[in-house]
XYZ file of C-alpha atoms in Angstrom:
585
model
C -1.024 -2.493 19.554
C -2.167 -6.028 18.199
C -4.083 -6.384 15.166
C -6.876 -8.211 17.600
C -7.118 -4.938 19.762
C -7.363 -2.580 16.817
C -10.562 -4.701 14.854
C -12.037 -4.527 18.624
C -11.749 -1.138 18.893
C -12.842 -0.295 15.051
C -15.872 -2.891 15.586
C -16.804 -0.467 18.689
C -17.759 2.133 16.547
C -15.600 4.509 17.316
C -13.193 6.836 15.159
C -9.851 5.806 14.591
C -6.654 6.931 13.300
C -5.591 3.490 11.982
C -1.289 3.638 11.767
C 2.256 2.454 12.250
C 4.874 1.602 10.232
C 5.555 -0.001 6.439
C 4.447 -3.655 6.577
C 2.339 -3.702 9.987
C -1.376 -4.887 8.170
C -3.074 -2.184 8.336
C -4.466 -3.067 4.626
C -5.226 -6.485 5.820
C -6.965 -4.892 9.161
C -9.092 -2.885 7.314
C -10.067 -5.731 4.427
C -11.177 -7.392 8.107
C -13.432 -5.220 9.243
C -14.788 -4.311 6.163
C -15.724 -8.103 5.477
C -17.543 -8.121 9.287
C -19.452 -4.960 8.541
C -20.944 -6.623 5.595
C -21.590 -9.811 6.956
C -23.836 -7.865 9.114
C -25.531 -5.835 5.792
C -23.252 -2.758 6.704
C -21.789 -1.402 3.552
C -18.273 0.579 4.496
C -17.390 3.258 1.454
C -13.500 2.766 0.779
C -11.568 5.921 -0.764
C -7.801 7.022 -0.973
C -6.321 10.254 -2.426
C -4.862 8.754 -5.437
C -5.474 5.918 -8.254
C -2.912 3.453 -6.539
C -3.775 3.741 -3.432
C -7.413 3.369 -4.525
C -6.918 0.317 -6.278
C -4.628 -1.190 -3.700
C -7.245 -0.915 -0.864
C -9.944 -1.591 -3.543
C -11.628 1.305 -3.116
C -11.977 4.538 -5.135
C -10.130 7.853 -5.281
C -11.913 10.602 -2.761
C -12.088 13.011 -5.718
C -14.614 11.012 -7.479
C -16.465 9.342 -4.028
C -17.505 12.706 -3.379
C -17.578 14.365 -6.882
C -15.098 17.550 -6.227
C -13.094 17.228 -9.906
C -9.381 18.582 -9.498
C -10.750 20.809 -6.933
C -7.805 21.026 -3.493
C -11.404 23.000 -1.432
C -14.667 23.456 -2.272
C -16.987 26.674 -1.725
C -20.479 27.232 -0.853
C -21.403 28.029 -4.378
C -20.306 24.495 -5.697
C -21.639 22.378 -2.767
C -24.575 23.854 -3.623
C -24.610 22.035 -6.803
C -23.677 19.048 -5.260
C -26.770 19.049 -3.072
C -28.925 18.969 -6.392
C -27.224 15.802 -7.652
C -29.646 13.161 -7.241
C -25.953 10.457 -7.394
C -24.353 12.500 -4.993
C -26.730 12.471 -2.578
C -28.007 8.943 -3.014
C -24.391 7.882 -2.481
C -23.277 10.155 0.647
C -27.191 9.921 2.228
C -26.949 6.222 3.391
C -22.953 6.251 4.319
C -22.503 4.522 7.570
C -19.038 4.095 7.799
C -16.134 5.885 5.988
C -12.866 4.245 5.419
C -9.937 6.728 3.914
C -6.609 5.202 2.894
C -3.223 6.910 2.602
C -4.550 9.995 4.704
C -0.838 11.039 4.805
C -1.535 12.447 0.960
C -4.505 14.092 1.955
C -4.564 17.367 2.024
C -6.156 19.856 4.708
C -8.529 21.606 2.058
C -9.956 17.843 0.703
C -10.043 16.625 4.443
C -12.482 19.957 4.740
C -14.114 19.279 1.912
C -15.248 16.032 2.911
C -16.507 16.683 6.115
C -18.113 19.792 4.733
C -19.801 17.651 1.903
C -21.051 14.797 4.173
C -22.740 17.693 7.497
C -24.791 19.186 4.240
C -25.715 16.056 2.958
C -26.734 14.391 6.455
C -28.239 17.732 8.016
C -26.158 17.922 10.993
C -23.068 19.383 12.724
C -21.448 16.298 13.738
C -17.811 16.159 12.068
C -18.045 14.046 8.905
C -21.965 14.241 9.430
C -21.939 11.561 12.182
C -20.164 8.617 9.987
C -17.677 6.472 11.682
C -14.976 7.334 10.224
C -11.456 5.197 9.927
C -8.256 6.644 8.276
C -5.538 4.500 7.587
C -2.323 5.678 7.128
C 1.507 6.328 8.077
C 2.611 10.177 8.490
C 6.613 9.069 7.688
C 5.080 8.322 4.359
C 4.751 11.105 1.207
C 2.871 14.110 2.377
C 0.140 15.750 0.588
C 0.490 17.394 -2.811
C -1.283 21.175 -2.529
C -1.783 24.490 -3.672
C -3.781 25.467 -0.928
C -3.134 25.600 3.218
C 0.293 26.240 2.655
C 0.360 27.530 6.844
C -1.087 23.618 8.034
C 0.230 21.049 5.803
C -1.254 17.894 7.792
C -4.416 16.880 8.192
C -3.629 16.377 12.228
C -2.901 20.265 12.431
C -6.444 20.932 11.528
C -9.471 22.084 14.255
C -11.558 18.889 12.412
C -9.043 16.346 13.693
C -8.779 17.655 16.994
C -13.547 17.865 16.761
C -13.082 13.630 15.464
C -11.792 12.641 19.082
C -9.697 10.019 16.799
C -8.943 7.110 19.012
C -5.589 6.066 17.968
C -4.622 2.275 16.912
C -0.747 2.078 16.084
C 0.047 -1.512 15.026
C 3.655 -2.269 15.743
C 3.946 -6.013 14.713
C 5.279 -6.111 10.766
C 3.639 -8.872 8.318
C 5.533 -7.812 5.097
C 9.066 -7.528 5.241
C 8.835 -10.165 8.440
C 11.578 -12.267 6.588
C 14.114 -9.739 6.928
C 14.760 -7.786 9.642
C 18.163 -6.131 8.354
C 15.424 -4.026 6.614
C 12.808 -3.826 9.402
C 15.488 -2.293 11.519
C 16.723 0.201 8.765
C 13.028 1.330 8.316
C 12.763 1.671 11.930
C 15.820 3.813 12.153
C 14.588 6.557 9.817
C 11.291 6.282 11.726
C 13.268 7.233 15.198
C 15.238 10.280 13.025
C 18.851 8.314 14.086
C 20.052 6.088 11.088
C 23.122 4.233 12.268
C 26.511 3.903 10.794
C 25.466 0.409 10.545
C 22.488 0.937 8.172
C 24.268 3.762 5.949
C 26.858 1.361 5.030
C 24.596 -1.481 4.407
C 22.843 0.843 1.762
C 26.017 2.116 0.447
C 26.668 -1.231 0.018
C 23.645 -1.741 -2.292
C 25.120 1.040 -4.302
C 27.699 -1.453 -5.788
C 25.360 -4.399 -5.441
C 22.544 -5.323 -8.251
C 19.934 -7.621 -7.297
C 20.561 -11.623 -8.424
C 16.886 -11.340 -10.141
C 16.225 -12.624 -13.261
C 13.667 -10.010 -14.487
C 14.392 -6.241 -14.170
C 13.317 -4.964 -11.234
C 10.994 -1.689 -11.026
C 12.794 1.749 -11.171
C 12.139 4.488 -8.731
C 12.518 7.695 -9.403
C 12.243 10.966 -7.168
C 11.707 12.903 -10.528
C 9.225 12.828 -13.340
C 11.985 14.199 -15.803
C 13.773 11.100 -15.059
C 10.872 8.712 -15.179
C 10.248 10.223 -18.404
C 13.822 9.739 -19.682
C 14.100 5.714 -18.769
C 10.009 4.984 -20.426
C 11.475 6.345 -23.539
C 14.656 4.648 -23.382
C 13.072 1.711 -23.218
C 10.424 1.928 -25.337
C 13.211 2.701 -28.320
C 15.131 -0.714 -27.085
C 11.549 -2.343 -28.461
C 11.598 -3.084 -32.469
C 8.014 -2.934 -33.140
C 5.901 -0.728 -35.363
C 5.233 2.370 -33.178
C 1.453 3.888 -32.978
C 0.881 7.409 -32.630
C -2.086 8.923 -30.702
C -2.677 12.797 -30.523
C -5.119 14.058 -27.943
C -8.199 15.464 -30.080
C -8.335 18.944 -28.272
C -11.439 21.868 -27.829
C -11.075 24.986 -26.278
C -8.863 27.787 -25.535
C -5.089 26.977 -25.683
C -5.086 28.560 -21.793
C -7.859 26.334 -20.633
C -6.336 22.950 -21.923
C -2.759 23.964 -20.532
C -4.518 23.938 -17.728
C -5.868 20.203 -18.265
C -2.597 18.687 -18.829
C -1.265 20.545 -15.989
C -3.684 19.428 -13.481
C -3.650 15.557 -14.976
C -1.210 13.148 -16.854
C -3.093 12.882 -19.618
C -0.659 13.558 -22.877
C -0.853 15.259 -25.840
C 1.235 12.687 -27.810
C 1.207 9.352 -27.024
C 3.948 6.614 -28.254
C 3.257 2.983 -28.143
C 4.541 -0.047 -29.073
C 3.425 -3.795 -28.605
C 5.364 -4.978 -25.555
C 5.289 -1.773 -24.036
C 4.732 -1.390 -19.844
C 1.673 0.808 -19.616
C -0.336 2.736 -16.530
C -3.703 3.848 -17.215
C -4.614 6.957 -15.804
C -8.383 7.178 -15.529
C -10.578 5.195 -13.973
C -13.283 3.560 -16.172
C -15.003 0.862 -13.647
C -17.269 -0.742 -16.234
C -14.242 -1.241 -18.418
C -12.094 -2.889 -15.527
C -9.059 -0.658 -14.920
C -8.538 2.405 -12.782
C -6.106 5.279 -12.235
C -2.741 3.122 -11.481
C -3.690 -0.659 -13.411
C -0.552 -1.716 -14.722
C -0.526 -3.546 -18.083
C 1.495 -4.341 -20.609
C 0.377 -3.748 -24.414
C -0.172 -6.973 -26.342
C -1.814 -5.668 -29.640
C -3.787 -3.050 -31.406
C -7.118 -3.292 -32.438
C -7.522 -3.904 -36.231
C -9.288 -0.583 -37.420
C -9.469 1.662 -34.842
C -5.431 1.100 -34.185
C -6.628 0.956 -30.307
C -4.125 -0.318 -28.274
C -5.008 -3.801 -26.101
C -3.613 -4.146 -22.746
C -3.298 -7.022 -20.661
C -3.508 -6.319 -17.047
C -1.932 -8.405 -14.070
C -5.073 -10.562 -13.630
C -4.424 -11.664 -17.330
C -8.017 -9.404 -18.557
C -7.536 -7.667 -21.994
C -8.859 -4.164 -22.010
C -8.846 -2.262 -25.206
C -7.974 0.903 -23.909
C -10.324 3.514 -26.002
C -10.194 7.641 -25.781
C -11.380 9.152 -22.162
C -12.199 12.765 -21.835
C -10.165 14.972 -19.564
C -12.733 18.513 -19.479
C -12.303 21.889 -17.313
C -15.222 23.151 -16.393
C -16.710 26.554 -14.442
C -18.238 26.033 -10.603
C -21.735 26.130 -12.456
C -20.916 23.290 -14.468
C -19.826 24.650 -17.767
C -17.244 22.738 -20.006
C -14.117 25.572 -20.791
C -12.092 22.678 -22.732
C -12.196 19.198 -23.561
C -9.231 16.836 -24.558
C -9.460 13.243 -25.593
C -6.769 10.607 -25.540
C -5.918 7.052 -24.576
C -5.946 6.602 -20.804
C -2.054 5.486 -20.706
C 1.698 6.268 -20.238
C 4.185 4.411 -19.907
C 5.278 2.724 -16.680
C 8.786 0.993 -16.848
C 9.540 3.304 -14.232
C 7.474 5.086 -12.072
C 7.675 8.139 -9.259
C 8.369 7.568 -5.632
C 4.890 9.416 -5.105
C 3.010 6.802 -7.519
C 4.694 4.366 -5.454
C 3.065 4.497 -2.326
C 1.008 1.743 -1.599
C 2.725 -0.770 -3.684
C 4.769 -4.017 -2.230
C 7.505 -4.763 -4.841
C 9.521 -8.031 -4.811
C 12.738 -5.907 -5.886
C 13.255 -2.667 -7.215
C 15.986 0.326 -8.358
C 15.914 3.230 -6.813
C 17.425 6.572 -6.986
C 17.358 8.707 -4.110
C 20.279 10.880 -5.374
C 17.608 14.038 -6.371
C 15.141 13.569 -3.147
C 13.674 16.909 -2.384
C 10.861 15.655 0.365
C 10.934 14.468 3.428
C 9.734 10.719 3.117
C 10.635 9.861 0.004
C 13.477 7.988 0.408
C 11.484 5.918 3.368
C 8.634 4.980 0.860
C 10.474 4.152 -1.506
C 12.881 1.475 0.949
C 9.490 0.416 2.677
C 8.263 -0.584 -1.074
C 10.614 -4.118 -1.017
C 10.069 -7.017 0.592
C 13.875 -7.796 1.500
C 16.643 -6.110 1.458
C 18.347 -8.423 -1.165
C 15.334 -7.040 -3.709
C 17.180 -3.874 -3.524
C 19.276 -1.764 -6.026
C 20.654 1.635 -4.916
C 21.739 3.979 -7.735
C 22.282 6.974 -5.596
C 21.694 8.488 -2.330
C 21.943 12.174 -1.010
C 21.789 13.955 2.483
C 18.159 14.514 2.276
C 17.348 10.525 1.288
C 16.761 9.128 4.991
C 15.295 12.253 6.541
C 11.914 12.335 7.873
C 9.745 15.804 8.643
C 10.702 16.770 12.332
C 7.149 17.795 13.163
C 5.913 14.480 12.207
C 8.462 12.593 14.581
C 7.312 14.829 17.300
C 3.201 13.970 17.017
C 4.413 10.372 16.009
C 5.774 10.351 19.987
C 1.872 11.587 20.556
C 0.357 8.929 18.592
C 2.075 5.938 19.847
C 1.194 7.781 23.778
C -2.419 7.603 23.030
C -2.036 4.461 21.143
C -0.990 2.787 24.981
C -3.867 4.616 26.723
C -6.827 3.725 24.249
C -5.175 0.089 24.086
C -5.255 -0.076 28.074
C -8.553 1.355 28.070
C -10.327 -0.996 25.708
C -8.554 -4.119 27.495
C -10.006 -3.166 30.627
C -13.893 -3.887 29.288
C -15.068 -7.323 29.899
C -15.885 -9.761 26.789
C -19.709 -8.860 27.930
C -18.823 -4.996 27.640
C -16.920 -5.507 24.200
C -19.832 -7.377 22.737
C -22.486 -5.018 24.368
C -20.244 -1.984 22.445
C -19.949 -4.072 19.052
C -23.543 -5.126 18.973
C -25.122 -1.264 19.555
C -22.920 0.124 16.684
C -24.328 -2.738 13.887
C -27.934 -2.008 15.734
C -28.056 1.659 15.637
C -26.846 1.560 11.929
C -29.595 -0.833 10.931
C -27.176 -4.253 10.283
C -28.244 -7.624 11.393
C -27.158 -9.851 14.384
C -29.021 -12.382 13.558
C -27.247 -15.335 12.800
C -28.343 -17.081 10.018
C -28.501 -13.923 8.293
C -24.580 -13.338 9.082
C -24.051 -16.841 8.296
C -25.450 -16.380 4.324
C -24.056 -12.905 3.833
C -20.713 -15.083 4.891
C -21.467 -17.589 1.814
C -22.213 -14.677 -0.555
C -19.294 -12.775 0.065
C -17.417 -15.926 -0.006
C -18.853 -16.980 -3.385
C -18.258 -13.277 -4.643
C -14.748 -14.204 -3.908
C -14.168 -16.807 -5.296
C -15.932 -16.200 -8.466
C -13.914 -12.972 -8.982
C -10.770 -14.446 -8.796
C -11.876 -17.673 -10.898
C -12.874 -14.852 -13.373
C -9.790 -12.756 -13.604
C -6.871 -15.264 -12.589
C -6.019 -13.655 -9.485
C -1.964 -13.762 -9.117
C -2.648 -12.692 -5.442
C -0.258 -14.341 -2.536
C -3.614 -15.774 -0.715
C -4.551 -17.719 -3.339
C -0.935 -18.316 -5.019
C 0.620 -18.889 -1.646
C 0.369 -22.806 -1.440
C 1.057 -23.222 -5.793
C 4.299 -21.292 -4.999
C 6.093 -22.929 -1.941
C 5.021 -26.032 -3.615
C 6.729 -25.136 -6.622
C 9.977 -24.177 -4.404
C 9.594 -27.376 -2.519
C 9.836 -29.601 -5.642
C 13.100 -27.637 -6.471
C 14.346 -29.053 -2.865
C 12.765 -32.433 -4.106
C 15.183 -32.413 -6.994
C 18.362 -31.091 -4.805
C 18.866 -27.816 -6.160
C 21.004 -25.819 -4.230
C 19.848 -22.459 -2.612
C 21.631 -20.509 -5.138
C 20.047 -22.431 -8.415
C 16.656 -22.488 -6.648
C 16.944 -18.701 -6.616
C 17.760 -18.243 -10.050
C 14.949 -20.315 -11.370
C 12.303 -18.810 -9.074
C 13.342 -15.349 -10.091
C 12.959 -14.721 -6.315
C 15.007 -13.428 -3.324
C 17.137 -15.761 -0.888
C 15.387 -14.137 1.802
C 12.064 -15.134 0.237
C 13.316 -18.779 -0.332
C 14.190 -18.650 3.219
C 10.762 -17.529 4.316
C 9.330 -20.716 1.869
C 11.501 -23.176 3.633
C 10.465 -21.979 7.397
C 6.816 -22.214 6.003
C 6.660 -25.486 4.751
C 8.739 -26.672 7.372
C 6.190 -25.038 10.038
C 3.481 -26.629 7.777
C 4.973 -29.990 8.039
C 5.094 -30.370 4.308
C 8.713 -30.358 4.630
C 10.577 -32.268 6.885
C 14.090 -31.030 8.362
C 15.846 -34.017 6.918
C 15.211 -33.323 3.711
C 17.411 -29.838 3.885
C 20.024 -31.916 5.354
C 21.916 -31.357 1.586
C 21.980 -27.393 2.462
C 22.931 -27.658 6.211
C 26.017 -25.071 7.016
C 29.081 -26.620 8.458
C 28.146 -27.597 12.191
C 30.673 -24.974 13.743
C 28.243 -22.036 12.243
C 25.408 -24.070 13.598
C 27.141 -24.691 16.915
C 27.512 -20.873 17.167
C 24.086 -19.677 16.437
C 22.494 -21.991 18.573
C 25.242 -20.809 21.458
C 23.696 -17.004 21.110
C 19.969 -18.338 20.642
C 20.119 -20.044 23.980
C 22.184 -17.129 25.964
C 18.916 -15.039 24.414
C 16.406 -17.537 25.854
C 18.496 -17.311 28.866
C 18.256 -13.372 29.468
C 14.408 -13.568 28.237
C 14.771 -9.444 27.227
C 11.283 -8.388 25.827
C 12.673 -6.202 23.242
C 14.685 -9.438 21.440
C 11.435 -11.703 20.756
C 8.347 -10.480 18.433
C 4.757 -10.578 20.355
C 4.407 -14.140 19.352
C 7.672 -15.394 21.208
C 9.756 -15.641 18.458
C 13.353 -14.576 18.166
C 14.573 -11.559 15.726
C 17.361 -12.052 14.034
C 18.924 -8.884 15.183
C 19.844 -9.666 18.234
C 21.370 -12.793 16.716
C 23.221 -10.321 14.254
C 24.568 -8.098 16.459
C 26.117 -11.009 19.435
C 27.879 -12.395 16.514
C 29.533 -8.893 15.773
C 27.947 -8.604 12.453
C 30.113 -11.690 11.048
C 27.188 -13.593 9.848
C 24.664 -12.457 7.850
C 21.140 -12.489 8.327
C 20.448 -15.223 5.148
C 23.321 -17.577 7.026
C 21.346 -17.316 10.644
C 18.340 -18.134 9.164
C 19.567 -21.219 7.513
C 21.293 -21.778 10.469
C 17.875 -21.616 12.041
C 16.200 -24.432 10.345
C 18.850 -26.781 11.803
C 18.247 -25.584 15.621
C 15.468 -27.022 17.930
């Protein structure tokens, strides 16, 4: 399904099971609609099971949307006293429209809990109490984490899912890893259970390989013992004064076990200036959440607090949180406080989800879940941004039950796709207009028109206020900066090196600012292959214009480089065709 089709079909009001693979926009979809719902005073509530995901989709972790602690289910007892929390039900009361992220995490008892917190709140039997409700996410990915519901492990094997009459939106066109489709096909082949000889060998390949980066790429780990191992590691390598912080504790030893269990705060915390640091609490007011990345740039003169400098370039002095257990009535057991950190050079498949990395080092050699080893591949942009350290039998397996309903999905995906084409433009607008109406947004123009400036000024005065590094607003500063490399007549290889980036990202510059017109073709003519390879590639693109097969353009005409790959036996790689590329009308 398009992304146009989907946003139609969300802006109907209907539910939706929002999905496809690594890469497809369903992030981007959802940032969509949630700027048209509040151009029309419609205020969507964003959540995801964890930290990162939270922050990623800019939302906030379900746990604390709906107030439910560490809790995996709630009972009647404590949903009782969440009905006499005045923030609780202000918040839940006036939801309209619910958006959940990474639903593959969630669990069956939270899903539950959810729908069983928002019928009480609203006074009604509806599933979800009658929200429209949107979740967002890719089954093939990490599963949910959970003590409970051992029998049903998904959230589709549940009665609710089947009561949500979920139309289904599976986006099959891929935004991020659109410059290289070695790795788009590899990611596909795990999702279809049948990884080719092809693909193993280009990974074992990458076992040998290290990435041509000039920084240190992210480590993934399937393990927290070894996560643990390389923080340390290189937090020795750093020769700065370390500071100590132990967790101030109350309560019974059994209790606060139970805290550090059930969290990651620590009881002894090492830290040095220049070490990489994750905070793991969320503290709005302050700026960070559970998953900000940072790196510590000094202590605070007194209270020996450490600072941390965040990606946006915003200092936070990162002061003690408290981590409590408390009884269903309310009553604190134990408290421990400690600096909201650890630290992140490397990081656990499962923390990874959500996360685009320009390279990264990962070890599949200890995966134990189905899924890991595909989120942790679907993390890189290109293939060249990996590093494989090891690989075992499980690595490229995905959960048999979820390529069976995956089948299902894509099935019902076609039908509700066919469906909603079949309505007229009147019918689509006649659909879109009753949802905002019965949910009390505007259609009035002008009013849509100034909620379109605000939102646009909030925008823009957010980013202006915490130097946002994002790729919308860095996109143009950086292929500028790669075309005055091309300016001076670097070579590929030199350009690479002093962009820190990928070839296949290079690539992916020069077809944009040739498509842009900021670059002409003529002034690549210094990095044009010998005419025999050009000669040849253009032979094959031309016998695949000829044959016009469906399945070797994307949906907006263009040729994949697959097909290319495979007529030339695999001879050429995919960086040479798409230099080749550049040269070909």
């Amino acid at each position: 399904m398009k992304q146009s089709t989907a946003l139609g079909i969300l802006k109907s009001g209907r539910n939706v099971f929002l999905t496809g693979s690594a890469g497809t926009g369903k992030t981007f979809l959802i940032n969509e609609y949630t700027n048209y719902l509040k151009e029309r005073k419609i205020k969507p509530a964003i959540v995801a099971p964890t930290g990162i995901a939270a922050s990623h989709i800019g939302g906030v972790t379900i746990h604390s949307f709906f107030s439910i602690g560490i809790r995996d289910y709630i009972d009647d007892f404590y949903l009782d006293k969440l009905m006499q929390m005045k923030s609780v039900h202000e918040r839940l009361s006036k939801l309209k429209v619910l958006i959940i992220d990474e639903v593959s995490m969630v669990s069956p008892g939270v899903f539950e809990s959810m729908d069983k917190i928002l019928r009480a709140i609203k006074f009604t039997d509806k599933p979800f109490g009658g929200v429209q409700l949107i979740l967002s996410g890719d089954f093939f990915q990490l599963p949910p984490v959970s003590k409970e519901w051992k029998e049903i492990r998904f959230i589709w094997q549940t009665e609710l899912w089947n009561k949500l009459d979920l139309k289904v939106a599976y986006l099959e066109e891929k935004f991020r890893q659109d410059e290289d489709d070695m790795l788009v096909n590899i990611l596909d082949e795990i999702r279809s259970g049948d990884v080719s000889q092809q693909s193993w060998e280009i990974l074992e390949k990458k076992m040998t390989e290290k990435t041509k980066l000039k920084f240190n790429p992210t480590k993934l780990y399937t393990h927290n013992m070894d996560v643990d191992r390389i923080n340390l590691k290189e937090l020795d390598k750093i020769e700065e004064k370390s500071n100590f912080f132990e967790a101030l504790e109350k309560g019974s030893r059994q209790n606060l076990e139970k805290i550090y269990k059930s969290s990651l705060v620590q009881e002894n915390l090492e830290l040095k200036k220049g070490a990489v640091v994750i905070f793991i609490k969320n503290n709005y007011e302050k700026g960070y959440i559970n998953g900000t990345l940072g790196v510590v740039v000094d202590f605070e003169e007194g209270t020996k607090y450490p600072i941390v400098e965040i990606s946006s370039g915003r200092k936070i002095i990162a002061e003690r949180e408290d981590w409590s257990k408390e009884t269903d009535s309310g009553k604190v057991q134990a408290t421990v406080k400690q600096i909201p950190l650890r630290l992140a050079w490397a990081i656990t498949v499962h923390k990874s989800q959500g996360m685009t990395l320009d390279a990264a080092e990962i070890d599949l050699s200890k995966t134990f879940e189905h899924g890991q080893g595909y989120v942790a591949l679907s993390r890189i942009k290109s293939i060249d941004g990996l590093s494989l350290s090891g690989m075992n039998n499980v690595a490229l397996s995905v959960d048999e039950q979820v390529l069976s309903v995956d089948r299902k999905f894509k099935t019902h995906s076609n039908f509700v796709e066919e469906k909603f084409l079949g309505f007229s433009d009147e019918e689509k607008q006649k659909m879109f207009d009753l949802f905002i109406t019965v949910n009390r947004g505007t259609l009035d123009k002008n009013e849509i028109d100034e909620e379109k400036k605000l939102i646009e000024k909030e925008e823009r005065q957010k980013n202006e206020a915490i130097g946002s590094s994002s790729e919308k607003i860095n996109s143009i500063s950086t292929y500028q900066t790669t075309k005055e490399l091309i300016d001076k007549r670097f070579n590929l290889e030199k350009i690479i090196e002093e962009r820190g980036l990928t070839k296949a990202t290079i690539l992916n510059h020069l077809e944009k600012l040739i498509k842009s017109e900021l670059l002409k073709k003529d002034d690549l003519e210094y990095l044009k292959p010998d005419d025999e390879l050009i000669e040849t590639v253009k032979e094959v693109v031309d016998e695949i214009n000829s044959d016009k097969k469906e399945e070797n353009f994307t949906e907006d005409g263009k040729i994949k480089l697959t097909p290319i790959f495979k007529m030339l036996d695999g001879e050429v790689d995919f960086e040479e065709i798409r230099l080749a590329l550049l040269f070909i009308d």
